[in-house]
Amino acid sequence: MNSAGRNAGLWDFWFDVVRNLFGWFRSVGQEFRTRRGRFLVTALPMLWLGLFFLVPFLIVLKISFAQAVFGQAPPYTALIEHAADGAASLRLHTSNYAMLLSDPLYVAAYLKSLLFASVSTLFCLLLGYPIAYGIARASPVKRLLLLVLVILPFWTSSLLRTYALIGILKANGLLAQALSAVGLAGPDFALLHTDIAVYIGIVYNYLPFMILPLTATLMRLDFTLLEAAEDLGAKPWQAFARVTLPLSMPGIIAGALLVFIPAVGEFVIPDILGGPDALTIGRVLWIEFFTNRDWPLAAAVTIAMLVLIVLPTLVFEYFENRRNEREAEA
């Protein structure tokens, strides 16, 4: 067989491969439109969540009702005890949860975590909204470049970026030298190991989580509405307050949740940049689990933190869905 015949046979082979591949994709798409396909699309994520979220959650929940026993592995008692006659008894200890409410250390840690997360979320919103608005109004080429610059910090580990802030915030660091050069601070000025350093670290690390959903929402905004508001005599700040801000509220809510929820349980940033007063719930978890080896108490702290975050979020989502349904019916 000559070379032309071999090339023709090779092209026919790859043509059949591509055609069969597209036929397989077409059949898969048709299968997903059926009831069984929709069930598979829903079942696979639910299986993933059940395996990697629900099962670990149930294990932690079980440990939280046990008592700490030091010198054995695992260092906690079993919930089901078997007597000599073979009878089994279930023993649930709620002393760990009672300690969370009675000991002011844990209450202060929860309140400190909520304070760090709330203030940091607010600053992320104040800094991220103008950036997202500028990206949404930019040309497609500039928008792509700006989005790359926003995502660029994710290419480096957050741990390394947090350690890099030490060189900026420490005494005689870059910030102290810059402020000292303009006469705004002395040579011993330092923000490291203060609450302000924790705020800076959280905002610095979580700002992209606020910018990205805001940008996605503002890009879908019909900016001709602002021109219409201007034609009707509205000032720029009035058009923003009455048109842009209400329509961008879904992006604000999504960004706030993406920043607030992980910031509540943040451990690395307060531990590296914060001082002894920056005792957050993440640091308490580390101390109880690895230093004190009190796994049941650490598990109770974890469950309480999840309840503190998840329940208000679910309530908010419920009322938000009800409001959207009423608006759709109206």
Coordinates of C-alpha atoms in Angstrom, one line a residue:
M1 CA 0.0 0.0 0.0
N2 CA 1.4 3.4 -1.0
S3 CA 1.7 6.4 1.4
A4 CA -1.5 8.0 0.0
G5 CA -3.5 4.9 0.8
R6 CA -2.1 4.7 4.3
N7 CA -2.9 8.4 5.0
A8 CA -6.4 7.9 3.8
G9 CA -6.9 4.9 6.0
L10 CA -5.5 6.8 9.0
W11 CA -7.9 9.8 8.4
D12 CA -10.8 7.4 8.1
F13 CA -9.8 5.8 11.4
W14 CA -9.6 9.1 13.3
F15 CA -12.8 10.3 11.6
D16 CA -14.6 7.2 13.0
V17 CA -13.2 7.8 16.4
V18 CA -14.3 11.4 16.6
R19 CA -17.8 10.5 15.2
N20 CA -18.2 7.7 17.7
L21 CA -17.1 10.1 20.5
F22 CA -19.6 12.7 19.5
G23 CA -22.3 10.0 19.3
W24 CA -21.4 8.9 22.8
F25 CA -21.7 12.5 24.1
R26 CA -25.0 12.8 22.4
S27 CA -26.3 9.6 23.9
V28 CA -25.1 10.7 27.4
G29 CA -26.8 14.1 27.0
Q30 CA -30.1 12.3 26.0
E31 CA -29.7 10.0 29.0
F32 CA -29.3 13.0 31.4
R33 CA -32.6 14.4 30.1
T34 CA -34.5 11.3 31.4
R35 CA -35.6 10.8 35.0
R36 CA -32.8 8.3 35.6
G37 CA -30.2 10.8 34.2
R38 CA -31.5 13.6 36.5
F39 CA -31.3 11.2 39.4
L40 CA -27.7 10.3 38.6
V41 CA -26.7 14.0 38.3
T42 CA -28.2 14.7 41.7
A43 CA -27.0 11.4 43.3
L44 CA -23.3 11.8 42.5
P45 CA -22.8 15.1 44.3
M46 CA -25.0 13.9 47.2
L47 CA -22.8 10.8 47.5
W48 CA -19.7 12.9 47.5
L49 CA -21.1 15.2 50.3
G50 CA -22.3 12.2 52.3
L51 CA -19.0 10.5 52.1
F52 CA -16.7 13.4 52.8
F53 CA -19.0 15.7 54.9
L54 CA -21.8 13.8 56.5
V55 CA -19.7 10.8 57.6
P56 CA -16.9 12.8 59.2
F57 CA -19.5 15.1 60.8
L58 CA -21.2 12.0 62.4
I59 CA -17.8 10.8 63.7
V60 CA -17.1 14.2 65.3
L61 CA -20.6 14.3 66.7
K62 CA -20.1 10.9 68.3
I63 CA -16.8 11.9 69.8
S64 CA -18.3 15.1 71.3
F65 CA -20.6 13.0 73.5
A66 CA -17.7 10.9 74.9
Q67 CA -15.4 11.6 77.8
A68 CA -11.7 12.1 77.5
V69 CA -9.5 9.3 78.7
F70 CA -5.8 9.9 78.6
G71 CA -3.2 7.3 78.0
Q72 CA -5.1 5.2 75.5
A73 CA -5.9 5.3 71.8
P74 CA -8.3 6.7 70.9
P75 CA -8.3 9.0 73.9
Y76 CA -12.0 8.9 74.7
T77 CA -14.6 6.5 76.0
A78 CA -17.0 4.5 73.9
L79 CA -20.6 5.5 73.7
I80 CA -21.9 2.0 73.8
E81 CA -20.7 -0.1 76.8
H82 CA -21.2 -3.8 77.1
A83 CA -21.9 -5.4 80.5
A84 CA -20.7 -8.8 81.6
D85 CA -24.1 -10.3 80.8
G86 CA -24.0 -9.0 77.2
A87 CA -26.4 -6.1 77.8
A88 CA -25.4 -2.9 75.9
S89 CA -26.0 0.6 77.2
L90 CA -25.7 4.0 75.5
R91 CA -23.9 6.7 77.5
L92 CA -24.0 10.2 76.2
H93 CA -22.0 12.8 78.1
T94 CA -23.1 16.4 77.7
S95 CA -20.5 17.9 80.0
N96 CA -18.4 19.0 77.0
Y97 CA -21.2 21.2 75.7
A98 CA -22.0 22.5 79.2
M99 CA -18.3 23.6 79.6
L100 CA -18.6 25.6 76.4
L101 CA -21.3 27.8 78.0
S102 CA -19.9 27.9 81.5
D103 CA -16.2 28.6 80.7
P104 CA -15.8 32.3 79.6
L105 CA -12.7 31.3 77.6
Y106 CA -14.8 29.5 74.9
V107 CA -17.4 32.2 74.8
A108 CA -14.7 34.9 74.4
A109 CA -13.1 32.8 71.6
Y110 CA -16.4 32.5 69.7
L111 CA -17.1 36.2 70.1
K112 CA -13.5 37.1 69.0
S113 CA -13.9 34.8 65.9
L114 CA -17.2 36.5 65.0
L115 CA -15.7 39.9 65.4
F116 CA -12.7 39.1 63.2
A117 CA -14.9 37.5 60.5
S118 CA -17.5 40.3 60.6
V119 CA -15.1 43.2 60.4
S120 CA -13.0 41.5 57.8
T121 CA -16.0 40.7 55.6
L122 CA -17.0 44.4 55.8
F123 CA -13.6 45.6 54.7
C124 CA -13.5 43.0 51.9
L125 CA -16.8 44.4 50.7
L126 CA -15.7 48.0 50.9
L127 CA -12.4 47.2 49.0
G128 CA -13.8 44.5 46.7
Y129 CA -16.9 46.4 45.4
P130 CA -15.1 49.2 43.6
I131 CA -12.6 46.7 42.2
A132 CA -15.4 44.4 40.9
Y133 CA -17.3 47.4 39.5
G134 CA -14.2 48.5 37.6
I135 CA -13.6 45.0 36.2
A136 CA -17.3 44.7 35.1
R137 CA -17.1 48.1 33.3
A138 CA -13.8 47.4 31.6
S139 CA -13.3 46.2 28.1
P140 CA -13.1 42.4 27.5
V141 CA -9.3 42.4 27.1
K142 CA -8.8 44.6 30.2
R143 CA -11.4 42.6 32.1
L144 CA -9.5 39.3 31.4
L145 CA -6.2 40.9 32.5
L146 CA -7.7 42.3 35.7
L147 CA -9.4 38.9 36.6
V148 CA -6.0 37.2 36.1
L149 CA -4.5 39.7 38.6
V150 CA -7.2 39.0 41.1
I151 CA -6.8 35.2 40.8
L152 CA -3.0 35.4 40.7
P153 CA -2.5 35.2 44.5
F154 CA -4.2 31.8 44.5
W155 CA -1.2 30.5 42.6
T156 CA 0.8 30.8 45.8
S157 CA 0.0 29.1 49.1
S158 CA -1.9 31.2 51.5
L159 CA 0.5 30.1 54.2
L160 CA 3.5 31.6 52.3
R161 CA 1.5 34.8 51.7
T162 CA 0.7 35.1 55.4
Y163 CA 4.3 34.6 56.3
A164 CA 5.3 37.2 53.8
L165 CA 3.1 39.7 55.7
I166 CA 5.5 39.3 58.7
G167 CA 8.2 41.1 56.8
I168 CA 5.8 44.0 56.1
L169 CA 4.1 44.3 59.5
K170 CA 7.0 43.6 61.9
A171 CA 9.1 46.3 63.6
N172 CA 11.5 47.8 61.2
G173 CA 9.6 46.1 58.4
L174 CA 8.6 47.6 55.1
L175 CA 5.5 49.3 56.5
A176 CA 7.4 50.7 59.5
Q177 CA 10.2 52.0 57.2
A178 CA 7.7 53.7 54.8
L179 CA 5.8 55.4 57.6
S180 CA 9.0 56.4 59.4
A181 CA 10.3 57.9 56.1
V182 CA 7.3 60.3 55.9
G183 CA 7.3 61.0 59.7
L184 CA 4.1 59.2 60.6
A185 CA 5.7 56.5 62.9
G186 CA 8.8 55.9 64.9
P187 CA 11.4 53.2 64.2
D188 CA 9.8 50.8 66.7
F189 CA 6.4 50.9 65.1
A190 CA 5.0 47.5 64.4
L191 CA 1.5 46.0 63.6
L192 CA 2.6 42.4 64.0
H193 CA 1.0 40.4 66.8
T194 CA -1.9 42.8 67.0
D195 CA -5.6 42.5 66.1
I196 CA -5.0 44.9 63.2
A197 CA -2.5 42.5 61.7
V198 CA -5.2 39.7 61.9
Y199 CA -7.6 41.9 60.0
I200 CA -5.0 42.8 57.4
G201 CA -4.2 39.1 56.9
I202 CA -7.8 37.9 56.6
V203 CA -8.7 40.7 54.2
Y204 CA -5.6 40.1 52.1
N205 CA -6.2 36.4 51.8
Y206 CA -10.0 36.4 51.3
L207 CA -10.5 39.5 49.2
P208 CA -10.6 37.5 45.9
F209 CA -13.5 35.5 47.3
M210 CA -15.5 38.8 47.5
I211 CA -14.4 40.2 44.2
L212 CA -15.2 37.2 42.0
P213 CA -18.9 36.7 42.8
L214 CA -19.4 40.5 42.8
T215 CA -17.8 40.7 39.3
A216 CA -19.9 37.9 38.0
T217 CA -23.1 39.7 39.3
L218 CA -22.1 43.2 38.0
M219 CA -21.2 41.8 34.6
R220 CA -24.8 40.7 34.1
L221 CA -26.0 44.1 35.1
D222 CA -27.7 46.2 32.4
F223 CA -25.8 49.4 32.5
T224 CA -28.4 51.1 30.3
L225 CA -30.5 51.4 33.4
L226 CA -27.9 53.8 34.8
E227 CA -28.3 55.9 31.7
A228 CA -32.0 55.8 32.1
A229 CA -31.7 56.9 35.7
E230 CA -29.4 59.8 34.7
D231 CA -31.9 60.9 32.0
L232 CA -34.6 61.0 34.7
G233 CA -32.5 63.4 36.7
A234 CA -30.9 61.0 39.2
K235 CA -27.5 61.9 40.5
P236 CA -24.7 59.3 40.2
W237 CA -24.9 58.3 43.9
Q238 CA -28.7 58.1 43.7
A239 CA -28.4 55.8 40.6
F240 CA -25.9 53.6 42.4
A241 CA -28.1 53.4 45.6
R242 CA -31.3 52.7 43.8
V243 CA -30.2 50.7 40.7
T244 CA -26.7 49.2 41.0
L245 CA -26.6 48.3 44.7
P246 CA -30.0 46.5 44.8
L247 CA -29.3 44.5 41.6
S248 CA -25.8 43.5 42.9
M249 CA -27.2 42.2 46.2
P250 CA -26.9 38.5 45.2
G251 CA -23.2 39.0 44.6
I252 CA -22.8 40.8 47.9
I253 CA -24.5 38.0 49.7
A254 CA -22.5 35.3 48.0
G255 CA -19.2 37.1 48.6
A256 CA -20.0 37.8 52.2
L257 CA -20.8 34.2 52.8
L258 CA -17.6 33.0 51.0
V259 CA -15.5 35.3 53.3
F260 CA -17.4 35.2 56.6
I261 CA -17.8 31.4 56.9
P262 CA -14.1 30.3 56.5
A263 CA -12.9 33.4 58.4
V264 CA -14.8 32.3 61.5
G265 CA -12.8 29.1 61.7
E266 CA -9.5 30.7 60.6
F267 CA -6.5 29.3 62.5
V268 CA -3.4 30.1 60.5
I269 CA -3.7 33.9 60.2
P270 CA -4.5 34.6 63.9
D271 CA -1.8 32.2 65.0
I272 CA 0.9 33.7 62.8
L273 CA 0.0 37.4 62.8
G274 CA -2.1 37.8 66.0
G275 CA -1.0 38.3 69.5
P276 CA -2.0 36.4 72.7
D277 CA -5.3 38.2 72.8
A278 CA -6.3 36.9 69.3
L279 CA -7.7 33.7 70.7
T280 CA -10.1 32.5 68.1
I281 CA -12.1 29.3 67.9
G282 CA -9.6 27.9 65.5
R283 CA -6.7 28.3 67.9
V284 CA -8.9 26.8 70.7
L285 CA -9.5 23.7 68.5
W286 CA -5.8 23.3 67.9
I287 CA -5.0 23.6 71.6
E288 CA -7.6 21.2 72.8
F289 CA -6.9 18.6 70.1
F290 CA -3.1 18.6 69.8
T291 CA -1.9 20.1 73.1
N292 CA -4.5 19.0 75.7
R293 CA -5.4 15.9 73.8
D294 CA -9.0 16.4 74.8
W295 CA -10.7 15.1 71.7
P296 CA -14.3 15.1 73.0
L297 CA -14.1 18.8 74.0
A298 CA -12.5 19.7 70.7
A299 CA -15.3 17.9 68.9
A300 CA -17.9 19.7 71.0
V301 CA -16.2 23.0 70.0
T302 CA -16.4 22.0 66.3
I303 CA -20.1 21.0 66.5
A304 CA -20.9 24.3 68.3
M305 CA -19.1 26.3 65.6
L306 CA -20.9 24.5 62.8
V307 CA -24.3 25.1 64.5
L308 CA -23.3 28.8 65.0
I309 CA -22.5 29.2 61.3
V310 CA -24.8 26.8 59.5
L311 CA -28.1 27.5 61.2
P312 CA -28.2 31.2 60.6
T313 CA -27.1 30.6 57.0
L314 CA -30.0 28.1 56.5
V315 CA -32.5 30.5 58.1
F316 CA -31.3 33.3 55.9
E317 CA -31.5 31.1 52.8
Y318 CA -35.1 30.1 53.7
F319 CA -36.3 33.6 54.1
E320 CA -34.4 34.7 51.0
N321 CA -36.1 32.0 48.9
R322 CA -39.5 32.9 50.3
R323 CA -38.9 36.5 49.4
N324 CA -37.8 35.6 45.8
E325 CA -40.9 33.4 45.5
R326 CA -43.2 36.3 46.6
E327 CA -41.5 38.6 44.1
A328 CA -41.9 36.1 41.3
E329 CA -45.6 35.7 42.1
A330 CA -46.1 39.4 42.2

